[in-house]
CSV table of C-alpha atoms (C1' of nucleotides) in Angstrom, one decimal:
chain,number,residue,atom,x,y,z
A,1,MET,CA,0.0,-0.3,0.1
A,2,ARG,CA,1.2,3.3,-0.7
A,3,ASN,CA,2.1,5.5,2.4
A,4,ASP,CA,0.1,8.9,1.7
A,5,GLU,CA,-3.1,7.2,1.6
A,6,ILE,CA,-2.8,6.6,5.2
A,7,PRO,CA,-4.5,8.6,7.0
A,8,ASN,CA,-2.5,10.9,9.4
A,9,PRO,CA,-4.3,9.9,12.4
A,10,ALA,CA,-4.6,6.5,11.9
A,11,VAL,CA,-0.4,6.9,12.3
A,12,TYR,CA,-1.1,8.4,15.7
A,13,ARG,CA,-3.4,5.6,16.7
A,14,LEU,CA,-1.1,3.1,15.5
A,15,SER,CA,1.4,4.6,18.7
A,16,PHE,CA,-1.8,4.3,20.6
A,17,TYR,CA,-2.0,0.9,20.1
A,18,LEU,CA,1.3,-0.2,20.6
A,19,ARG,CA,1.5,1.8,23.9
A,20,GLN,CA,-2.1,-0.6,25.0
A,21,LEU,CA,-0.9,-3.9,23.4
A,22,GLU,CA,2.3,-3.7,26.3
A,23,SER,CA,0.2,-2.9,28.6
A,24,PHE,CA,-2.0,-6.3,27.7
A,25,ARG,CA,1.3,-8.0,27.6
A,26,ARG,CA,2.1,-7.3,30.8
A,27,GLY,CA,-1.1,-8.7,31.9
A,28,ASP,CA,-0.4,-11.8,30.1
A,29,ARG,CA,-2.7,-11.4,27.5
A,30,HIS,CA,-2.2,-13.3,24.8
A,31,THR,CA,-4.4,-12.4,22.2
A,32,ILE,CA,-7.2,-9.8,21.8
A,33,SER,CA,-9.7,-9.0,19.5
A,34,SER,CA,-10.3,-5.0,17.3
A,35,LYS,CA,-13.3,-4.7,19.8
A,36,GLN,CA,-11.2,-5.1,23.0
A,37,LEU,CA,-8.3,-3.4,21.8
A,38,GLY,CA,-10.4,-0.3,20.5
A,39,GLU,CA,-12.8,-0.3,24.2
A,40,ALA,CA,-9.6,0.2,25.7
A,41,LEU,CA,-8.7,3.8,23.9
A,42,GLY,CA,-12.4,4.5,23.2
A,43,TYR,CA,-12.3,3.7,19.4
A,44,SER,CA,-14.5,1.4,17.6
A,45,ASP,CA,-13.4,-2.1,16.6
A,46,ALA,CA,-13.6,-0.7,12.6
A,47,GLN,CA,-11.7,1.7,13.4
A,48,VAL,CA,-9.1,-0.5,14.8
A,49,ARG,CA,-9.1,-3.1,12.0
A,50,LYS,CA,-9.4,-0.6,9.3
A,51,ASP,CA,-6.2,1.4,10.4
A,52,LEU,CA,-4.1,-2.1,10.8
A,53,ALA,CA,-5.4,-3.0,7.6
A,54,TYR,CA,-3.3,0.1,5.8
A,55,PHE,CA,0.0,-1.8,6.7
A,56,GLY,CA,-0.9,-5.4,6.1
A,57,GLN,CA,-2.9,-8.7,7.3
A,58,PHE,CA,-2.2,-9.4,10.7
A,59,GLY,CA,-5.1,-11.1,12.6
A,60,HIS,CA,-6.4,-14.2,12.3
A,61,PRO,CA,-10.5,-14.6,11.7
A,62,GLY,CA,-12.1,-16.0,15.0
A,63,ILE,CA,-9.6,-15.5,16.8
A,64,GLY,CA,-8.2,-11.6,16.6
A,65,TYR,CA,-4.6,-10.5,16.7
A,66,ARG,CA,-1.6,-12.5,18.5
A,67,VAL,CA,-0.5,-9.7,21.0
A,68,ASP,CA,3.5,-10.4,20.5
A,69,ASP,CA,3.0,-10.7,16.9
A,70,LEU,CA,1.1,-6.9,16.5
A,71,ILE,CA,3.7,-5.8,18.9
A,72,GLN,CA,6.5,-7.0,16.8
A,73,GLN,CA,4.6,-5.5,13.7
A,74,LEU,CA,3.7,-2.5,14.9
A,75,LYS,CA,7.3,-1.5,16.2
A,76,LYS,CA,8.7,-2.5,12.6
A,77,ILE,CA,5.9,-0.1,10.9
A,78,LEU,CA,6.8,2.7,13.2
A,79,GLY,CA,10.8,1.9,13.2
A,80,THR,CA,11.1,1.1,16.9
A,81,ASP,CA,12.6,-2.1,16.1
A,82,LYS,CA,15.9,-0.8,16.2
A,83,ILE,CA,18.2,1.7,18.3
A,84,TRP,CA,18.1,4.9,17.2
A,85,ASN,CA,21.1,7.4,18.2
A,86,VAL,CA,19.9,10.8,19.2
A,87,LEU,CA,21.2,14.0,20.0
A,88,LEU,CA,20.5,16.8,22.2
A,89,VAL,CA,20.7,20.3,21.6
A,90,GLY,CA,19.8,22.4,25.1
A,91,ALA,CA,21.2,21.5,28.4
A,92,GLY,CA,18.6,23.8,30.4
A,93,ASN,CA,16.2,22.4,32.4
A,94,LEU,CA,13.8,20.7,30.1
A,95,GLY,CA,17.2,19.1,28.2
A,96,ARG,CA,18.3,17.5,31.4
A,97,ALA,CA,14.9,16.1,32.0
A,98,LEU,CA,14.7,14.5,28.6
A,99,LEU,CA,18.2,13.2,28.9
A,100,ALA,CA,17.2,11.8,32.2
A,101,TYR,CA,13.8,10.3,30.7
A,102,LYS,CA,13.5,6.8,30.8
A,103,GLY,CA,10.9,6.5,28.3
A,104,PHE,CA,12.9,7.3,25.2
A,105,VAL,CA,15.4,4.3,26.3
A,106,ARG,CA,12.3,2.0,26.6
A,107,LYS,CA,11.6,2.9,23.2
A,108,GLY,CA,15.1,2.3,21.6
A,109,PHE,CA,16.2,5.5,21.8
A,110,ARG,CA,19.6,6.6,23.1
A,111,MET,CA,20.6,10.1,24.0
A,112,VAL,CA,24.7,10.0,22.2
A,113,ALA,CA,25.6,13.4,22.5
A,114,ILE,CA,24.5,16.7,24.3
A,115,PHE,CA,25.3,20.3,23.0
A,116,ASP,CA,24.6,24.0,24.2
A,117,THR,CA,25.8,27.4,22.9
A,118,ASP,CA,26.5,28.4,26.3
A,119,ALA,CA,30.5,28.6,26.6
A,120,ASN,CA,30.0,28.3,29.9
A,121,LYS,CA,27.9,24.9,29.9
A,122,VAL,CA,30.1,23.8,28.0
A,123,GLY,CA,32.3,20.6,29.3
A,124,ARG,CA,30.1,19.8,32.2
A,125,LYS,CA,29.1,16.5,32.4
A,126,ILE,CA,25.5,15.4,32.7
A,127,GLY,CA,25.3,12.2,33.9
A,128,GLU,CA,27.5,10.0,31.4
A,129,LEU,CA,27.9,12.8,28.9
A,130,GLN,CA,30.0,15.8,28.4
A,131,ILE,CA,28.2,18.9,27.0
A,132,ARG,CA,29.7,19.9,24.1
A,133,SER,CA,29.8,23.1,22.2
A,134,ASP,CA,27.1,23.3,19.1
A,135,GLN,CA,30.0,23.9,16.3
A,136,ASP,CA,31.1,20.5,17.1
A,137,ILE,CA,27.7,19.3,15.4
A,138,ALA,CA,28.5,18.4,12.4
A,139,THR,CA,31.6,16.3,13.6
A,140,VAL,CA,29.6,14.4,15.7
A,141,VAL,CA,26.4,13.8,13.8
A,142,THR,CA,28.6,12.0,11.3
A,143,GLU,CA,31.1,10.4,13.2
A,144,LEU,CA,28.2,8.5,15.5
A,145,GLN,CA,26.1,8.6,12.3
A,146,ILE,CA,22.9,10.5,13.9
A,147,ARG,CA,19.8,10.7,12.5
A,148,VAL,CA,17.6,12.4,14.5
A,149,ALA,CA,17.9,15.3,17.4
A,150,MET,CA,16.0,16.8,19.7
A,151,LEU,CA,15.8,20.4,20.3
A,152,ALA,CA,15.4,21.8,23.5
A,153,VAL,CA,16.8,25.9,22.9
A,154,PRO,CA,15.0,28.7,23.8
A,155,VAL,CA,12.3,30.1,20.8
A,156,GLU,CA,15.0,33.0,19.7
A,157,ALA,CA,17.7,30.1,19.1
A,158,ALA,CA,15.5,27.4,17.8
A,159,GLN,CA,15.6,28.2,13.9
A,160,SER,CA,19.6,28.7,14.0
A,161,VAL,CA,20.0,25.8,15.7
A,162,ALA,CA,17.9,23.7,13.6
A,163,ASP,CA,19.8,25.4,10.5
A,164,GLN,CA,23.0,23.7,12.1
A,165,LEU,CA,21.2,20.8,12.6
A,166,VAL,CA,19.7,20.3,9.0
A,167,GLY,CA,23.5,21.6,7.5
A,168,ALA,CA,24.8,18.5,9.6
A,169,GLY,CA,22.9,15.9,7.7
A,170,ILE,CA,19.9,15.6,10.5
A,171,LYS,CA,16.7,14.2,9.0
A,172,GLY,CA,14.7,14.6,12.1
A,173,ILE,CA,14.1,17.2,14.4
A,174,LEU,CA,12.0,17.0,17.7
A,175,ASN,CA,11.3,20.2,18.7
A,176,PHE,CA,10.4,21.7,22.3
A,177,ALA,CA,10.3,25.6,21.2
A,178,PRO,CA,7.2,27.0,20.6
A,179,VAL,CA,8.1,28.1,16.8
A,180,ALA,CA,7.2,26.5,13.3
A,181,LEU,CA,10.5,25.4,12.1
A,182,ASN,CA,11.9,26.4,8.6
A,183,VAL,CA,13.1,23.1,7.6
A,184,PRO,CA,14.0,21.7,3.6
A,185,ALA,CA,11.5,19.1,2.5
A,186,ASP,CA,13.2,15.9,3.5
A,187,VAL,CA,13.4,17.0,7.2
A,188,VAL,CA,10.7,16.1,9.0
A,189,VAL,CA,9.9,18.0,12.7
A,190,GLN,CA,7.6,17.2,15.0
A,191,SER,CA,6.7,20.0,17.4
A,192,VAL,CA,5.8,19.6,21.3
A,193,ASP,CA,4.6,22.7,22.5
A,194,LEU,CA,4.2,22.4,26.5
A,195,ALA,CA,2.5,25.4,27.3
A,196,LEU,CA,0.2,25.0,23.9
A,197,GLN,CA,-1.2,21.9,25.5
A,198,LEU,CA,-2.1,23.4,29.0
A,199,GLU,CA,-4.1,26.1,26.7
A,200,GLN,CA,-5.9,23.6,24.8
A,201,LEU,CA,-6.6,22.1,27.8
A,202,SER,CA,-8.0,24.9,29.3
A,203,PHE,CA,-10.3,25.2,26.2
A,204,ARG,CA,-11.7,22.0,26.7
A,205,MET,CA,-12.4,22.7,30.1
A,206,SER,CA,-15.0,25.4,29.6
A,207,LEU,CA,-17.1,22.7,27.2
A,208,GLY,CA,-19.0,19.5,28.4
A,209,GLU,CA,-16.2,17.3,26.9
A,210,THR,CA,-15.0,14.1,27.8
A,211,SER,CA,-11.8,13.9,25.5
A,212,GLN,CA,-8.4,12.3,26.3
A,213,ASP,CA,-5.3,12.7,25.1
A,214,GLY,CA,-3.2,15.0,22.2
A,215,ALA,CA,-3.2,13.7,18.5
A,216,PRO,CA,-2.8,14.2,14.9
A,217,SER,CA,-3.9,15.9,11.5
A,218,LEU,CA,-1.5,17.3,9.3
B,1,MET,CA,-22.2,28.9,17.6
B,2,ARG,CA,-22.8,25.7,19.5
B,3,ASN,CA,-19.1,24.1,20.4
B,4,ASP,CA,-19.8,20.8,19.6
B,5,GLU,CA,-20.1,21.8,15.7
B,6,ILE,CA,-16.5,23.0,16.1
B,7,PRO,CA,-13.9,20.6,14.3
B,8,ASN,CA,-11.0,19.4,17.3
B,9,PRO,CA,-8.5,20.3,14.2
B,10,ALA,CA,-9.7,23.7,14.3
B,11,VAL,CA,-9.1,24.1,18.2
B,12,TYR,CA,-5.5,23.4,17.6
B,13,ARG,CA,-5.4,25.8,15.1
B,14,LEU,CA,-6.2,28.4,17.2
B,15,SER,CA,-3.2,27.9,19.6
B,16,PHE,CA,-1.1,28.3,16.7
B,17,TYR,CA,-2.9,31.4,15.3
B,18,LEU,CA,-2.3,32.5,18.5
B,19,ARG,CA,1.7,31.8,18.8
B,20,GLN,CA,2.1,33.4,15.1
B,21,LEU,CA,0.1,36.4,15.7
B,22,GLU,CA,2.3,37.1,19.1
B,23,SER,CA,5.3,36.4,16.6
B,24,PHE,CA,3.8,39.3,14.1
B,25,ARG,CA,3.2,41.5,16.6
B,26,ARG,CA,6.8,41.5,18.0
B,27,GLY,CA,7.8,42.0,14.5
B,28,ASP,CA,5.2,45.5,14.5
B,29,ARG,CA,2.7,44.0,12.4
B,30,HIS,CA,-0.9,45.9,13.0
B,31,THR,CA,-2.8,44.1,10.6
B,32,ILE,CA,-2.5,40.4,9.0
B,33,SER,CA,-4.8,39.0,6.2
B,34,SER,CA,-6.2,35.1,6.7
B,35,LYS,CA,-3.8,34.5,3.4
B,36,GLN,CA,-0.4,35.9,5.4
B,37,LEU,CA,-1.6,34.2,8.6
B,38,GLY,CA,-2.3,30.7,6.9
B,39,GLU,CA,1.4,31.1,4.8
B,40,ALA,CA,3.1,31.5,8.1
B,41,LEU,CA,1.6,28.3,9.4
B,42,GLY,CA,1.1,26.2,6.0
B,43,TYR,CA,-2.7,26.3,5.8
B,44,SER,CA,-4.8,27.9,3.3
B,45,ASP,CA,-6.6,31.5,3.7
B,46,ALA,CA,-9.9,29.8,3.5
B,47,GLN,CA,-9.0,27.5,6.6
B,48,VAL,CA,-7.8,30.3,8.6
B,49,ARG,CA,-11.1,32.7,7.8
B,50,LYS,CA,-13.0,29.5,8.4
B,51,ASP,CA,-11.6,28.5,11.8
B,52,LEU,CA,-12.2,32.2,13.2
B,53,ALA,CA,-15.6,32.4,11.6
B,54,TYR,CA,-16.5,29.5,13.9
B,55,PHE,CA,-16.1,32.0,17.1
B,56,GLY,CA,-17.0,35.2,15.7
B,57,GLN,CA,-16.5,37.8,13.4
B,58,PHE,CA,-13.1,39.4,13.8
B,59,GLY,CA,-12.3,40.4,10.8
B,60,HIS,CA,-12.5,43.7,8.8
B,61,PRO,CA,-13.5,43.2,4.9
B,62,GLY,CA,-10.8,44.8,2.8
B,63,ILE,CA,-8.1,45.0,5.9
B,64,GLY,CA,-8.0,42.1,7.2
B,65,TYR,CA,-7.6,41.3,10.9
B,66,ARG,CA,-6.3,43.7,13.8
B,67,VAL,CA,-3.4,41.6,15.2
B,68,ASP,CA,-3.9,43.0,18.8
B,69,ASP,CA,-7.6,42.6,18.7
B,70,LEU,CA,-7.6,38.5,17.4
B,71,ILE,CA,-4.9,37.8,19.9
B,72,GLN,CA,-7.2,39.4,22.5
B,73,GLN,CA,-9.9,37.3,21.4
B,74,LEU,CA,-8.0,34.0,20.9
B,75,LYS,CA,-6.7,34.0,24.5
B,76,LYS,CA,-10.4,34.9,25.5
B,77,ILE,CA,-11.8,32.0,23.5
B,78,LEU,CA,-8.9,29.8,24.5
B,79,GLY,CA,-9.2,30.7,28.2
B,80,THR,CA,-5.9,32.5,28.7
B,81,ASP,CA,-7.1,35.5,29.0
B,82,LYS,CA,-6.9,35.3,33.1
B,83,ILE,CA,-4.5,33.6,35.3
B,84,TRP,CA,-4.8,29.8,36.0
B,85,ASN,CA,-3.5,28.4,39.4
B,86,VAL,CA,-2.0,24.9,38.5
B,87,LEU,CA,-0.4,22.0,40.3
B,88,LEU,CA,1.9,19.6,39.7
B,89,VAL,CA,2.5,16.0,41.0
B,90,GLY,CA,5.7,14.4,40.7
B,91,ALA,CA,9.1,16.3,41.8
B,92,GLY,CA,11.3,14.3,39.7
B,93,ASN,CA,13.3,15.2,36.6
B,94,LEU,CA,10.4,16.4,34.4
B,95,GLY,CA,8.3,18.1,36.9
B,96,ARG,CA,11.2,20.1,37.8
B,97,ALA,CA,11.7,21.0,34.4
B,98,LEU,CA,7.8,21.8,34.1
B,99,LEU,CA,8.0,24.0,37.5
B,100,ALA,CA,10.6,26.2,35.4
B,101,TYR,CA,9.3,26.1,32.2
B,102,LYS,CA,8.8,30.2,31.2
B,103,GLY,CA,6.1,29.1,28.8
B,104,PHE,CA,3.6,28.5,31.1
B,105,VAL,CA,3.7,31.4,32.7
B,106,ARG,CA,4.1,33.8,30.0
B,107,LYS,CA,0.2,32.0,29.0
B,108,GLY,CA,-1.1,32.5,32.7
B,109,PHE,CA,-0.5,29.5,33.9
B,110,ARG,CA,1.1,29.9,37.5
B,111,MET,CA,2.3,26.7,39.6
B,112,VAL,CA,1.2,27.2,42.8
B,113,ALA,CA,1.9,23.6,44.4
B,114,ILE,CA,3.8,20.9,44.2
B,115,PHE,CA,3.2,16.9,45.8
B,116,ASP,CA,5.0,14.0,45.7
B,117,THR,CA,4.5,10.7,47.1
B,118,ASP,CA,8.0,10.2,48.0
B,119,ALA,CA,8.1,10.7,51.9
B,120,ASN,CA,12.2,11.6,51.2
B,121,LYS,CA,11.0,14.3,48.9
B,122,VAL,CA,8.3,15.8,50.7
B,123,GLY,CA,9.4,18.9,52.2
B,124,ARG,CA,12.5,19.7,50.0
B,125,LYS,CA,12.0,23.4,48.4
B,126,ILE,CA,12.2,23.6,44.9
B,127,GLY,CA,12.4,27.7,43.9
B,128,GLU,CA,10.1,29.5,46.1
B,129,LEU,CA,7.6,26.0,46.9
B,130,GLN,CA,7.7,23.3,49.0
B,131,ILE,CA,7.0,19.6,48.0
B,132,ARG,CA,3.8,18.7,49.9
B,133,SER,CA,2.6,15.0,50.5
B,134,ASP,CA,-0.1,14.0,48.0
B,135,GLN,CA,-2.3,13.4,51.4
B,136,ASP,CA,-2.6,17.3,51.4
B,137,ILE,CA,-3.9,17.5,47.4
B,138,ALA,CA,-7.5,17.8,48.7
B,139,THR,CA,-6.5,20.8,51.4
B,140,VAL,CA,-4.8,22.3,49.1
B,141,VAL,CA,-7.1,22.1,45.9
B,142,THR,CA,-10.0,23.7,47.9
B,143,GLU,CA,-8.0,26.3,50.1
B,144,LEU,CA,-5.9,27.4,47.0
B,145,GLN,CA,-9.1,26.8,44.1
B,146,ILE,CA,-7.1,24.9,41.8
B,147,ARG,CA,-8.9,23.2,38.7
B,148,VAL,CA,-6.1,22.0,36.7
B,149,ALA,CA,-3.1,19.7,37.8
B,150,MET,CA,0.0,18.4,35.7
B,151,LEU,CA,0.8,15.0,36.4
B,152,ALA,CA,4.1,14.1,36.3
B,153,VAL,CA,4.7,11.0,38.1
B,154,PRO,CA,5.7,7.3,36.7
B,155,VAL,CA,3.3,5.5,34.9
B,156,GLU,CA,2.5,2.8,37.2
B,157,ALA,CA,1.3,5.9,39.8
B,158,ALA,CA,-0.5,7.8,37.0
B,159,GLN,CA,-4.1,6.3,37.5
B,160,SER,CA,-4.2,6.5,41.1
B,161,VAL,CA,-2.5,10.1,41.5
B,162,ALA,CA,-5.5,10.9,38.9
B,163,ASP,CA,-7.9,9.6,41.2
B,164,GLN,CA,-7.1,11.5,43.8
B,165,LEU,CA,-6.7,14.4,41.8
B,166,VAL,CA,-10.7,13.9,40.7
B,167,GLY,CA,-11.8,13.5,44.0
B,168,ALA,CA,-10.0,16.6,45.3
B,169,GLY,CA,-12.2,18.3,42.8
B,170,ILE,CA,-9.5,18.7,40.0
B,171,LYS,CA,-11.3,19.5,36.4
B,172,GLY,CA,-8.5,19.2,33.9
B,173,ILE,CA,-5.0,17.0,34.0
B,174,LEU,CA,-2.1,18.1,31.7
B,175,ASN,CA,-0.8,14.0,31.8
B,176,PHE,CA,3.0,13.2,31.0
B,177,ALA,CA,2.4,9.6,32.1
B,178,PRO,CA,2.1,7.0,28.7
B,179,VAL,CA,-1.0,5.8,29.7
B,180,ALA,CA,-4.7,6.3,29.1
B,181,LEU,CA,-6.4,7.5,32.6
B,182,ASN,CA,-9.8,7.1,33.3
B,183,VAL,CA,-11.6,10.3,34.2
B,184,PRO,CA,-15.7,11.2,34.7
B,185,ALA,CA,-16.6,12.9,31.9
B,186,ASP,CA,-16.7,16.3,33.6
B,187,VAL,CA,-12.9,16.1,33.2
B,188,VAL,CA,-10.5,16.7,30.7
B,189,VAL,CA,-7.5,14.6,30.0
B,190,GLN,CA,-4.7,16.2,27.7
B,191,SER,CA,-1.9,13.9,27.3
B,192,VAL,CA,1.7,14.5,26.7
B,193,ASP,CA,3.6,11.4,25.4
B,194,LEU,CA,7.0,12.2,25.0
B,195,ALA,CA,8.4,8.9,23.7
B,196,LEU,CA,5.5,8.4,21.4
B,197,GLN,CA,6.4,12.2,19.5
B,198,LEU,CA,9.9,10.7,19.3
B,199,GLU,CA,8.0,7.4,17.5
B,200,GLN,CA,5.9,9.4,15.3
B,201,LEU,CA,8.9,11.3,14.4
B,202,SER,CA,10.6,8.0,13.8
B,203,PHE,CA,7.6,6.6,11.2
B,204,ARG,CA,7.2,10.0,9.6
B,205,MET,CA,11.2,10.0,8.4
B,206,SER,CA,10.8,6.8,6.8
B,207,LEU,CA,8.5,8.4,4.2
B,208,GLY,CA,8.8,11.8,1.9
B,209,GLU,CA,7.1,13.9,4.1
B,210,THR,CA,7.6,17.6,4.4
B,211,SER,CA,4.9,17.6,7.6
B,212,GLN,CA,5.2,19.3,10.5
B,213,ASP,CA,4.0,19.7,14.0
B,214,GLY,CA,1.9,17.4,16.4
B,215,ALA,CA,-1.8,18.0,16.9
B,216,PRO,CA,-5.5,17.1,17.2
B,217,SER,CA,-8.0,14.4,16.5
B,218,LEU,CA,-10.5,12.9,19.1
C,1,DG,C1',-20.0,-18.6,16.7
C,2,DG,C1',-16.7,-15.5,16.6
C,3,DA,C1',-13.3,-12.9,14.4
C,4,DT,C1',-11.2,-10.5,10.4
C,5,DG,C1',-10.5,-7.4,6.2
C,6,DT,C1',-12.8,-4.4,3.3
C,7,DG,C1',-15.7,-2.3,-0.5
C,8,DA,C1',-19.6,1.1,0.0
C,9,DA,C1',-22.2,4.3,2.7
C,10,DT,C1',-22.0,8.0,5.9
C,11,DG,C1',-19.9,12.0,7.9
C,12,DC,C1',-17.1,15.2,8.8
C,13,DA,C1',-13.5,18.4,7.6
C,14,DT,C1',-11.6,21.8,4.0
C,15,DT,C1',-11.6,24.0,-0.1
C,16,DC,C1',-14.2,26.7,-3.6
C,17,DA,C1',-16.3,30.6,-5.4
C,18,DC,C1',-18.7,34.7,-4.7
C,19,DA,C1',-21.8,38.3,-2.6
C,20,DG,C1',-20.5,41.9,0.2
C,21,DC,C1',-18.4,45.2,2.5
C,22,DA,C1',-14.7,49.0,3.5
D,1,DT,C1',-8.8,46.4,-5.1
D,2,DG,C1',-8.9,44.1,-1.4
D,3,DC,C1',-10.2,41.4,1.9
D,4,DT,C1',-13.8,39.1,4.6
D,5,DG,C1',-17.7,35.4,5.9
D,6,DT,C1',-20.4,31.4,4.3
D,7,DG,C1',-23.4,28.5,1.3
D,8,DA,C1',-21.6,24.8,-1.9
D,9,DA,C1',-19.0,21.1,-3.4
D,10,DT,C1',-15.5,18.2,-2.7
D,11,DG,C1',-12.4,15.5,-0.9
D,12,DC,C1',-10.9,12.6,3.1
D,13,DA,C1',-11.7,9.8,7.4
D,14,DT,C1',-14.8,6.8,10.3
D,15,DT,C1',-18.3,3.3,10.2
D,16,DC,C1',-21.7,0.0,8.7
D,17,DA,C1',-22.4,-4.2,6.9
D,18,DC,C1',-21.4,-8.8,5.1
D,19,DA,C1',-18.3,-12.0,2.8
D,20,DT,C1',-14.9,-14.7,4.4
D,21,DC,C1',-12.0,-17.8,7.5
D,22,DC,C1',-10.8,-20.7,11.4
DNA sequence: GGATGTGAATGCATTCACAGCA
DNA sequence: TGCTGTGAATGCATTCACATCC
């Protein structure tokens, strides 16, 4: 199947399916139906089946989906079936929290270098890693074959650091600065704006809603 | 206009419009057309007009939108035209980073209390605030009239803390734990799963995409 | 019986295109 | 002329409903 036929929201749901399946597996569930998986997440059974069918035939009629199998398949589809080397720019509060965050490692994302533009911070160690100057980005990216960067710098610096990252050959940026980054078409940006999330929560609190979670579109 | 006629994606875009308008204002732009606003964010002009029209008539034919005005209106719609008292549960790495994050304050979210379940941490100070026991949540919520909570505890603890928050009268939770929380219909949960964002980035890197940003749906 | 996978039908979001106003 | 606001048209995502298989 061609990739551009897959609805964006479906790709987000894939991650939720994976998360839920891992929870089912911890509960020693070996097999699961689209109905059960959907109910746990607030989706219809048809939605679950359709989403999965975009990527292949993973189910067994009369049985459902084998939990272990489907986890493996989803990891493969999402690209987390292997280890990724990731670099971090910005050794402030947020950067240090990201560095320590266990959830990344659990998914196979390994932080292998930290950079900061602040000369005072350069050279200091955080955990195992020594903070390096942003001047070294290009060298390190090449040496360690890094394709993904996390950007946790102040909004004023974000675009220029993004340019450096792109120049160094980075192909994906997880951006925490509240700004729309300008990058070439072959570089993917995924943005997380924390204050924006709280603002959205504030909006939804003034309605009679039941909604969960932040997710997709384009 | 009835609220449930507003597309979810449109609500997310509202936040992006606001962010972009504030950037335009810093550049001393006083008036802006739907075309210009849309171009800055990758949306069509019709999209911008339609989204705004869900909430009222803010524009001036032949002129466009007055930047200052529209900022005010959007803040009012989103609920960030006033100060919110917010509490935080979880004084780990992430919690401390959230506490120090300037972006929340800029939008009028004021962190007024921190809680942790770890007795070792209780009593310690972070910045101005002293970490309190989760036992005190109900008291503090009532005293300080808090409606919003940020949840930055490990995934195993998330649901039980969420129950405590709900019991104390909290109506909105910004959840950083990678789990779908179960809450009553009058409580809103907005979730941010950091590892999931990185996973989505990984998926999109294996396509020929140009996409930006993480956003809506249901 | 119990479940999947999938074309067809529905419903929702976006875009078009234009009347109307400054 | 330049731009908004909006019904109508289009396009995309979800749901229905059923043939198919264990």
